[in-house]
Coordinates of C-alpha atoms and ligand atoms in Angstrom, one line a residue:
X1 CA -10.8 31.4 4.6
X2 CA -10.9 31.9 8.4
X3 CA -9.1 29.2 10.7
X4 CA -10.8 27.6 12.6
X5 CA -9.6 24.6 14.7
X6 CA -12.1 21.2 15.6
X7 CA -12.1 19.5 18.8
X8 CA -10.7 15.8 18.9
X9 CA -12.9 13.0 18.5
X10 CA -9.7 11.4 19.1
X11 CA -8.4 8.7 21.8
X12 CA -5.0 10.7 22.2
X13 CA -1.6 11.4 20.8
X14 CA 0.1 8.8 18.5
X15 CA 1.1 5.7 19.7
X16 CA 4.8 6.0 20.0
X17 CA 6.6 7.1 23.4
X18 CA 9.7 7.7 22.4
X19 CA 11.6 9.7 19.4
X20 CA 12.1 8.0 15.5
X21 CA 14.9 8.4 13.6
X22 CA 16.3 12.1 13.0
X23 CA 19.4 13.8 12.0
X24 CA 20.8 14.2 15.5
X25 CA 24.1 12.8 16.9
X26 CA 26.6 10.5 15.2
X27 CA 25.2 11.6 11.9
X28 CA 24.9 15.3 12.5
X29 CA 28.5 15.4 13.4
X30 CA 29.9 13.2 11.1
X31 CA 27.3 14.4 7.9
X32 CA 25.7 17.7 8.8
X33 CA 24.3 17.9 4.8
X34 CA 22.8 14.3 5.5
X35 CA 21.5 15.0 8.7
X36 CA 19.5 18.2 7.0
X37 CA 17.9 16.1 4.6
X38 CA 17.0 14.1 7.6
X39 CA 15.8 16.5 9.9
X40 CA 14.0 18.8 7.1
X41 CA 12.1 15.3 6.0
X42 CA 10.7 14.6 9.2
X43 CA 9.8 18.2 9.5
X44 CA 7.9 17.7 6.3
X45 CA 5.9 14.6 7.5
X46 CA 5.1 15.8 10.8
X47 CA 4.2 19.4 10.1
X48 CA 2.0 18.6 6.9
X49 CA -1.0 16.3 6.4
X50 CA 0.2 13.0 5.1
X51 CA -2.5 11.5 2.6
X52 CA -0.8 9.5 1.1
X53 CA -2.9 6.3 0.7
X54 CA 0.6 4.1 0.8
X55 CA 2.6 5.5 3.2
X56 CA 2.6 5.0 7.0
X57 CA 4.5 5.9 10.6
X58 CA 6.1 2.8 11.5
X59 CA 7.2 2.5 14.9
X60 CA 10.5 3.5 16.6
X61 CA 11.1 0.1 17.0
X62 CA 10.7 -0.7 13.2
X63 CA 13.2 1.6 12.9
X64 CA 15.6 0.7 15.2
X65 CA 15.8 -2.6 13.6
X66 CA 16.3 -0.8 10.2
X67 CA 19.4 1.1 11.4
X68 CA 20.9 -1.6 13.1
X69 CA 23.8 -3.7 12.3
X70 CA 21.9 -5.9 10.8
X71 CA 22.5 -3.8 8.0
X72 CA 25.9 -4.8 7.8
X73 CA 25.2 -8.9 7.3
X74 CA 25.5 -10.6 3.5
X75 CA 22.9 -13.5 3.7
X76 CA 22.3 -15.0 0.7
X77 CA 19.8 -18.3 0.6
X78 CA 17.6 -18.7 3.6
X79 CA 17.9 -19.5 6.9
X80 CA 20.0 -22.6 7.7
X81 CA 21.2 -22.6 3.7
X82 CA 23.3 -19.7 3.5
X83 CA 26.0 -19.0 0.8
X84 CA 27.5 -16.7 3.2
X85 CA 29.0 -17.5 6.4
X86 CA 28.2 -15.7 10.1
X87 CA 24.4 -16.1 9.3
X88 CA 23.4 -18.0 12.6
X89 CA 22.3 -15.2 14.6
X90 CA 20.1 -13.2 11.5
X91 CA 18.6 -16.5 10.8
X92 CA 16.6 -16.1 13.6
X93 CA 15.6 -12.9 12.4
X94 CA 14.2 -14.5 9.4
X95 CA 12.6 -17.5 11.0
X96 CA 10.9 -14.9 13.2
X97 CA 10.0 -12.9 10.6
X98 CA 8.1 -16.0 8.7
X99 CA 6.5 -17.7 11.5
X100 CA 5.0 -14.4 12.9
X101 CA 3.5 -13.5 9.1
X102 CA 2.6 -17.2 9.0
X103 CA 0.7 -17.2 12.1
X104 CA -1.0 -13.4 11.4
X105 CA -1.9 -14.1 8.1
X106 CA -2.8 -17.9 8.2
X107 CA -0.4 -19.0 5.3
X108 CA 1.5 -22.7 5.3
X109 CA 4.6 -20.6 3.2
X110 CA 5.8 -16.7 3.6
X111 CA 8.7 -15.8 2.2
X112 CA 9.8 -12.5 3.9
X113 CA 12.5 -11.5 1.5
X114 CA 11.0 -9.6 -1.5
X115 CA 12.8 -5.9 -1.6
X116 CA 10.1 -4.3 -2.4
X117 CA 6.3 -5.1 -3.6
X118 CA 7.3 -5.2 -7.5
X119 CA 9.9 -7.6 -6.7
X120 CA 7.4 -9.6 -4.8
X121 CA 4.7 -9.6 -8.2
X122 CA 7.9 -10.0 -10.1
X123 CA 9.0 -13.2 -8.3
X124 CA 5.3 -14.4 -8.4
X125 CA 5.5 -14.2 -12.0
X126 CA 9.0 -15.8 -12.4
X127 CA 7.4 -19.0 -10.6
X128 CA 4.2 -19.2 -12.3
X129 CA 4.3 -18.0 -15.1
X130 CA 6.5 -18.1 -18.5
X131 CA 7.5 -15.4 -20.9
X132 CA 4.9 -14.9 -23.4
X133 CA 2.0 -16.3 -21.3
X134 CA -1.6 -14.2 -21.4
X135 CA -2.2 -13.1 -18.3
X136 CA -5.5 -11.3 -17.1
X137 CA -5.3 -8.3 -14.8
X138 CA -7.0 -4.6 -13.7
X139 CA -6.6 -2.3 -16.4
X140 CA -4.1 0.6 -15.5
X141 CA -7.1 3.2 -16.5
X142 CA -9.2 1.3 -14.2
X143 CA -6.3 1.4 -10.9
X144 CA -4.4 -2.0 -11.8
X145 CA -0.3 -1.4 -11.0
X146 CA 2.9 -0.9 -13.4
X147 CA 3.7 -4.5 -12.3
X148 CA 0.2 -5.7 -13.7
X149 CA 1.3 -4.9 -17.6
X150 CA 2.2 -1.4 -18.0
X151 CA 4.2 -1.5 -21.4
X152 CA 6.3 0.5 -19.5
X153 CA 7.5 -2.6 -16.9
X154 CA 8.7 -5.8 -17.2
X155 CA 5.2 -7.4 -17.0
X156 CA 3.9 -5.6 -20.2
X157 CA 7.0 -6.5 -22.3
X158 CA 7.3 -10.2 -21.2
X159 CA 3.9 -11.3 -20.9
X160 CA 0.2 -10.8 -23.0
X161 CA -1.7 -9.1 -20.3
X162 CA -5.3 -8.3 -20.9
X163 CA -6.7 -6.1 -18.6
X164 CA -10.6 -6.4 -17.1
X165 CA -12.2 -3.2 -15.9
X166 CA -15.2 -2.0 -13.3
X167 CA -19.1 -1.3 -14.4
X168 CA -18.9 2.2 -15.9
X169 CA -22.1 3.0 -13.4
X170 CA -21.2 1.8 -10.1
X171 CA -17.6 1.5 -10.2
X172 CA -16.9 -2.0 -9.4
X173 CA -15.4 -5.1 -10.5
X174 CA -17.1 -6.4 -13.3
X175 CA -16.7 -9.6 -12.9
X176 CA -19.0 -10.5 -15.9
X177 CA -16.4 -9.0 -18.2
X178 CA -13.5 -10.9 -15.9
X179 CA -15.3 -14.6 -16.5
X180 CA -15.8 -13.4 -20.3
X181 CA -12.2 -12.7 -20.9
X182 CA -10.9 -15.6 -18.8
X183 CA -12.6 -17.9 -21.1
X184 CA -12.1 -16.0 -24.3
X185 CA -8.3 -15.5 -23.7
X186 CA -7.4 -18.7 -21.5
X187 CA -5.0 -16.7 -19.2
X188 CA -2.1 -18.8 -17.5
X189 CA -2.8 -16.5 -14.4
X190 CA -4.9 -14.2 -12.8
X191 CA -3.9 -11.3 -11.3
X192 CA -6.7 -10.0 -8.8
X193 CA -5.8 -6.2 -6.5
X194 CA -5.2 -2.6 -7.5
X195 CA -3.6 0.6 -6.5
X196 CA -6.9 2.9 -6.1
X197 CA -10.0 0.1 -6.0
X198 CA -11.4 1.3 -2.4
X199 CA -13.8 -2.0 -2.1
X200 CA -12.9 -5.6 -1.3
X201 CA -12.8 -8.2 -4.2
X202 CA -14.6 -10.8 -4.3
X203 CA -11.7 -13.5 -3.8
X204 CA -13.9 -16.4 -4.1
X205 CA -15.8 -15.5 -7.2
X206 CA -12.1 -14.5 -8.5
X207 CA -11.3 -18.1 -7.4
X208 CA -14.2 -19.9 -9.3
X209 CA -13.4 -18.0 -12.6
X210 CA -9.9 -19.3 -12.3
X211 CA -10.7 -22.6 -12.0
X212 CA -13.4 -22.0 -14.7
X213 CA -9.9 -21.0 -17.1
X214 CA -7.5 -23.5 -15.8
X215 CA -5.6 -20.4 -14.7
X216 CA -3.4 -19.1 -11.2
X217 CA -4.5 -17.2 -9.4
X218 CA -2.2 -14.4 -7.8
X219 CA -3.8 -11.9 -5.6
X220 CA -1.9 -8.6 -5.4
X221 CA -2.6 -7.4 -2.1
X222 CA 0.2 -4.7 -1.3
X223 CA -2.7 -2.0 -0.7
X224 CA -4.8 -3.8 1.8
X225 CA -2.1 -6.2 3.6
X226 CA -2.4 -4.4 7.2
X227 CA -6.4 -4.2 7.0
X228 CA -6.2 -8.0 6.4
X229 CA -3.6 -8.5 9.4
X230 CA -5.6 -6.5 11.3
X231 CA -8.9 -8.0 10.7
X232 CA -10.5 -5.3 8.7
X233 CA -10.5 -7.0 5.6
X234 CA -11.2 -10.3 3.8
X235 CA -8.0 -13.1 4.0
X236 CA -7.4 -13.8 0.1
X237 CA -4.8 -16.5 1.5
X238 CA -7.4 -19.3 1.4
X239 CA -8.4 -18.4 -2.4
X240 CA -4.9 -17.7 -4.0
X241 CA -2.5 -19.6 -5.5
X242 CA -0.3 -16.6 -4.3
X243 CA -0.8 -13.3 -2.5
X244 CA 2.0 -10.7 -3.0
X245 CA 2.0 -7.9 0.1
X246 CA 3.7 -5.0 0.4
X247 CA 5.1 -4.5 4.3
X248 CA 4.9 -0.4 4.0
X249 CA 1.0 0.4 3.9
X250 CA -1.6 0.0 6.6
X251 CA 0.7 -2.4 7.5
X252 CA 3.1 -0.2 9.4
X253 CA 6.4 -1.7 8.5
X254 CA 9.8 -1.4 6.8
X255 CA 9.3 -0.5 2.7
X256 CA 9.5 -3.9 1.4
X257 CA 7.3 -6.9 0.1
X258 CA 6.3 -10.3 1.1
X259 CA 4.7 -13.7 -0.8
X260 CA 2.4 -16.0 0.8
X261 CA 1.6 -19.3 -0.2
X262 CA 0.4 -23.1 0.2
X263 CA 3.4 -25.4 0.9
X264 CA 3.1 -27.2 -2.5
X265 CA 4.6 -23.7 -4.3
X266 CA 7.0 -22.8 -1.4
X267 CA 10.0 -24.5 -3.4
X268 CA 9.1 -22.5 -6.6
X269 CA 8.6 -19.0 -4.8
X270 CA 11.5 -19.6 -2.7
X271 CA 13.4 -20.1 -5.8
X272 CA 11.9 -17.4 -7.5
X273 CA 12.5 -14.8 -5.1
X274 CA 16.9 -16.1 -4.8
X275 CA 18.3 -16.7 -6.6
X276 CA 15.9 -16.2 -9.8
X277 CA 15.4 -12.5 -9.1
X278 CA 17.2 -11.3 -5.9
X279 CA 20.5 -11.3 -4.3
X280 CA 20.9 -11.4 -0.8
X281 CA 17.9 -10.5 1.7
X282 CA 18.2 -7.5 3.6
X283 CA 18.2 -8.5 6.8
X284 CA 17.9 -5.6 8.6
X285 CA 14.9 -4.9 6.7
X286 CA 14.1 -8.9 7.5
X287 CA 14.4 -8.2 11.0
X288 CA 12.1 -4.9 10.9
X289 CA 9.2 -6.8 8.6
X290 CA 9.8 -9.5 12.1
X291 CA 9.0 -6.2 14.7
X292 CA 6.0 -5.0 12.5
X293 CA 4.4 -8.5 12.2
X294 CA 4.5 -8.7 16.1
X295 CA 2.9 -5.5 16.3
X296 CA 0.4 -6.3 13.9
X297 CA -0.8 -9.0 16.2
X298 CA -1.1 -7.2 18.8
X299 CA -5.0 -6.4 20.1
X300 CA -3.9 -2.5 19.6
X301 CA -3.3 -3.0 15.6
X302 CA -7.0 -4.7 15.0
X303 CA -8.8 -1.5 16.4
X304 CA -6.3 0.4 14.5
X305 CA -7.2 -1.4 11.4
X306 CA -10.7 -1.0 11.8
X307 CA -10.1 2.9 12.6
X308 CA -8.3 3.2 9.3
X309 CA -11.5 2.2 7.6
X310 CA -13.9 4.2 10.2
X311 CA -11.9 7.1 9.3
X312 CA -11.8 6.9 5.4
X313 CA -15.4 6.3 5.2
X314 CA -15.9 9.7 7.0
X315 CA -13.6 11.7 4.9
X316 CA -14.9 10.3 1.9
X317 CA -18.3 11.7 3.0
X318 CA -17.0 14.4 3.7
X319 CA -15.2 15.4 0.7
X320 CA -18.9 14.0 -1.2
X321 CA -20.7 16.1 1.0
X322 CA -18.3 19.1 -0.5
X323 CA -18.8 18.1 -4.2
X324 CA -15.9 15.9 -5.2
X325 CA -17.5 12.6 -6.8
X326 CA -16.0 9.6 -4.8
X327 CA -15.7 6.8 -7.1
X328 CA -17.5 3.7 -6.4
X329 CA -19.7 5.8 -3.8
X330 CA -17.6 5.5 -1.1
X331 CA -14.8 3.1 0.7
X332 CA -14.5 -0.2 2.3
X333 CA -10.7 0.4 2.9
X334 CA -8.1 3.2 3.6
X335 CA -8.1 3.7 -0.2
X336 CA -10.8 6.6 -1.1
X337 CA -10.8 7.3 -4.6
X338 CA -12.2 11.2 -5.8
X339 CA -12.6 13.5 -8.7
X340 CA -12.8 17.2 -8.2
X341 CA -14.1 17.8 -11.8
X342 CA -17.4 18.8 -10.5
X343 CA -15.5 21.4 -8.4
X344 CA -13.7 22.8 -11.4
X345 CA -10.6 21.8 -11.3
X346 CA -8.3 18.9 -12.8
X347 CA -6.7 16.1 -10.5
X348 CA -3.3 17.4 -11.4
X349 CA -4.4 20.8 -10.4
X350 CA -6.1 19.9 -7.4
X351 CA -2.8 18.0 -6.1
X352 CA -0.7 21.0 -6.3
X353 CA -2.9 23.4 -4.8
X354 CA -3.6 20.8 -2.3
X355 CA 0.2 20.0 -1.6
X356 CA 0.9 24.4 -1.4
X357 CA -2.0 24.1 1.7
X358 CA -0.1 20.8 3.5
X359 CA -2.5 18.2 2.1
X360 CA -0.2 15.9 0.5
X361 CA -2.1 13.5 -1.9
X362 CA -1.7 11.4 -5.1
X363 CA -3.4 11.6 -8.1
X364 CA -4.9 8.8 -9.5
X365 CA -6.6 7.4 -12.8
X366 CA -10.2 7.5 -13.2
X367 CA -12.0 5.0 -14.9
X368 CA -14.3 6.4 -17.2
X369 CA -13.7 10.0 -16.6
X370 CA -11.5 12.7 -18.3
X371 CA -8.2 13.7 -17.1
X372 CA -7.2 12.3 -13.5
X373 CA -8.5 12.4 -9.9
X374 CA -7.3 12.1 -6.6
X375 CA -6.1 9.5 -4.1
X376 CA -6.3 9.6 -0.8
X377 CA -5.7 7.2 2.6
X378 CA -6.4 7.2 6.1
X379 CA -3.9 4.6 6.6
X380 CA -0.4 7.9 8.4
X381 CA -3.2 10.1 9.8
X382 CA -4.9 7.3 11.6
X383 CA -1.6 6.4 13.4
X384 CA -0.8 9.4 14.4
X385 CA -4.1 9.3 16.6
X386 CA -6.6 11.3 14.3
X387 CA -10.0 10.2 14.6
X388 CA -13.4 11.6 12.5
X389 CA -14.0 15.0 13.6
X390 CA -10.3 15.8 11.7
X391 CA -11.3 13.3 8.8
X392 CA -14.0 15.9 8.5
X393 CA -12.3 19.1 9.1
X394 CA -9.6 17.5 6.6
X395 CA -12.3 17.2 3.7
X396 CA -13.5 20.9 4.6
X397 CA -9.9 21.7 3.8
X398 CA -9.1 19.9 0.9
X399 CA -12.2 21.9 -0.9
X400 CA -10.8 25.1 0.5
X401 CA -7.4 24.4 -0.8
X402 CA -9.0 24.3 -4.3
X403 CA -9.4 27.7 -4.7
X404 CA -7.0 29.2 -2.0
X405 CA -4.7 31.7 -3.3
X406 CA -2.4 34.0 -1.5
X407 CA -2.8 34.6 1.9
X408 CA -5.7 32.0 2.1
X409 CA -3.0 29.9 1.2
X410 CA -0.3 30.5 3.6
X411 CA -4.2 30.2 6.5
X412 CA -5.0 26.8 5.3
X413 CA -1.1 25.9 5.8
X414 CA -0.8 27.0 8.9
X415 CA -4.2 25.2 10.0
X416 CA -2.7 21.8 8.7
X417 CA 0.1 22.6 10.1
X418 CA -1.1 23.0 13.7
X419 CA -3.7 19.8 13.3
X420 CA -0.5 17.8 12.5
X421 CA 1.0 18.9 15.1
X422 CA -1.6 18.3 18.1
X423 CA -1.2 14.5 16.6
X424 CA 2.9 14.2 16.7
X425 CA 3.9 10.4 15.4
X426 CA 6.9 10.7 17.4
X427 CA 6.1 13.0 20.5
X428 CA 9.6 14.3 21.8
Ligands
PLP501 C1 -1.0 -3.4 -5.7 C2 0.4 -3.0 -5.6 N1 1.4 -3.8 -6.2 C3 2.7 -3.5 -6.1 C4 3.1 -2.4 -5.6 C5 4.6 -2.0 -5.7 O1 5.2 -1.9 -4.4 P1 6.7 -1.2 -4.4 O2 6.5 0.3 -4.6 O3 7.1 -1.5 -3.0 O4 7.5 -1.8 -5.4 C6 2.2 -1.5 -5.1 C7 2.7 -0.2 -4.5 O5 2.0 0.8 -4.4 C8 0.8 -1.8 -5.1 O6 -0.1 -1.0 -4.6

């Protein structure tokens, strides 16, 4: 396998001027072991293809509001109904945070406080739902979440969830089986998103068929959050009862979650999230989710958005064009769903050779197929300023890394190695 290098389709380097977070100073004195974690993990994201359909380069501002003092601040309650005292100043912080996701997502209620996007689906569930309830969701074989009924998680031990699947030709929703069950099993809820499903639902139709049941409807949207913000994706916020978000994806922010509702549940999600299921909010986190919102507003995210989707829609033609079989045909998001069983080789195989040649991936479950395939997302390369000449170079890869071995292996490395690097996240 020769290297050979492709010439930019893209606008330029990465969008950030300045240097993230590293091991250097205070910390390299003080913990030298820490700092080496540090330093080696950056060295790992920036000098290796990140794939990685949920993960993301936030900003050096996101993370300047991370490792701030803010840190330091107990804040139980919300904003102006603390159980802690000294809260004045990270109040604003929160109220920031809220009003700029209310504004860039259209919601009456956001509660910005969910640790994570389980917690958000958790607190969802803890204020519409009770234990035992049926509750209909994506299968897990088909690319629904742990959080969505896995006997493994809290959802599949305290409530009956029955999972609805996609048409075993093209891939998608069926939404025929979705209305069948919803009236069959007269869910309490509806759970509507997915952790590999690379089209948009149908939120309306999703909508009607709740109604149809008497059921909720809670729209999981921790994959697509930033391509809604941003423009490149449906708004489920005028359909659901709920939307849980994470803040981490496309969305370019601090790992956390986020719940958006009407006013007439903000009591009950408020409630849910502290004290049912949460302790104090993490405001330095709270004050990062604030800086990522007001980025995400900004002109510069919508074309970014929309790149993210221009860019996965070339790489999963590319790796088609190669002889992986992209599931549903194709992409309408930074989600592209493949299997490489046509190629030879297993999903599980595929990621490890893959990972040995700096494509770092997921596996992922295929629907009707055997074994497992691969996940991929646009959502880390596209910040760092890639455009579609790499997405295609990057498919030409990922087939290469399938059978590399040896010193083809330590050639394909060293490409994405040096195509990372002519796209630095945080130049200097
Ligand atoms: C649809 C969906 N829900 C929930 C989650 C859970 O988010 P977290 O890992 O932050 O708990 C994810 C994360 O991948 C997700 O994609």
């Amino acid at each position: 396998m020769g290297v050979r290098t492709v010439e930019s389709s893209a606008a330029g380097p990465g969008p950030y001027t300045t240097a993230g977070g590293g091991g250097g100073g205070p910390l390299a004195r003080q913990d030298p072991e820490i700092a080496e974690v540090i330093a080696g993990e950056t060295a790992r994201q920036t000098g290796s293809l990140q794939l990685i359909a949920a993960e993301n380069f936030v900003s050096p501002a996101v993370l300047a509001a991370l490792g701030s003092p803010l840190a330091n601040k107990y804040a139980e309650g919300y904003p102006g109904a603390r159980h802690h005292g000294g809260c004045e100043i990270v109040d604003a912080a929160e109220r920031i945070a809220v009003d700029r996701a209310a504004a860039l997502f259209g919601a009456e209620h956001v509660n910005v406080q969910p640790h994570s996007g389980s917690a958000a689906v958790i607190a969802a569930y803890a204020a519409l739902l009770r234990p035992g309830d049926t509750v209909l969701a994506m299968g897990l074989p088909f690319g629904g979440h742990l959080t969505h009924g896995s006997p493994a998680n809290f959802s599949g031990r305290w409530f009956d969830f029955v999972g609805y699947g996609v048409d075993r030709e093209t891939g998608l929703i069926d939404y025929r089986e979705v209305r069948r069950l919803a009236r069959t099993r007269g869910p309490a809820a509806i759970v509507c998103g997915s952790v590999t499903y690379p089209r948009h639902p149908d939120y309306a139709l999703f909508r009607e068929i709740a109604d149809e049941a008497g059921a909720r409807l809670i729209v999981d949207a921790g994959h697509p959050a930033g391509l809604i913000a941003g423009g490149a994706a449906p708004s489920p916020v005028p359909y659901a009862d709920v939307v849980c978000a994470t803040t981490h994806k496309v969305l370019r922010g601090p790992r956390g979650g986020m719940l958006l509702c009407g006013d007439e549940l903000a009591g009950r999600i408020d409630r849910a999230v502290f004290p049912f299921t949460q302790g104090g909010a993490q405001m330095n986190t709270v004050a990062a989710k604030a800086v990522a919102f007001g980025e995400a507003a900004a002109p510069a995210f919508a074309a970014y958005a929309h790149r993210v989707v221009a860019n996965a829609r070339v790489l999963a033609a590319g790796l088609e064009a190669e002889g992986f079989a992209v599931l549903t045909g194709g992409t309408d998001t930074h989600l592209i769903g493949v299997d490489p069983a046509p190629l030879g080789v297993d999903g599980r195989t595929a990621r490890g050779r893959l990972a040995a040649c700096g494509l770092v991936l997921d596996t992922c479950p295929l629907p009707y197929g055997e074994g497992r395939g691969l996940r991929l997302g646009t959502a880390a390369v596209t910040t760092q300023g890639m455009g579609e000449a790499e997405m295609a170079r990057i498919a030409v890869l990922c087939t290469a890394a399938l059978y590399a071995e040896g010193e083809e292996v330590r050639t394909l490395r060293a490409e994405a190695a040096a195509l990372a690097g002519r796209f630095p996240p945080y130049p200097g």
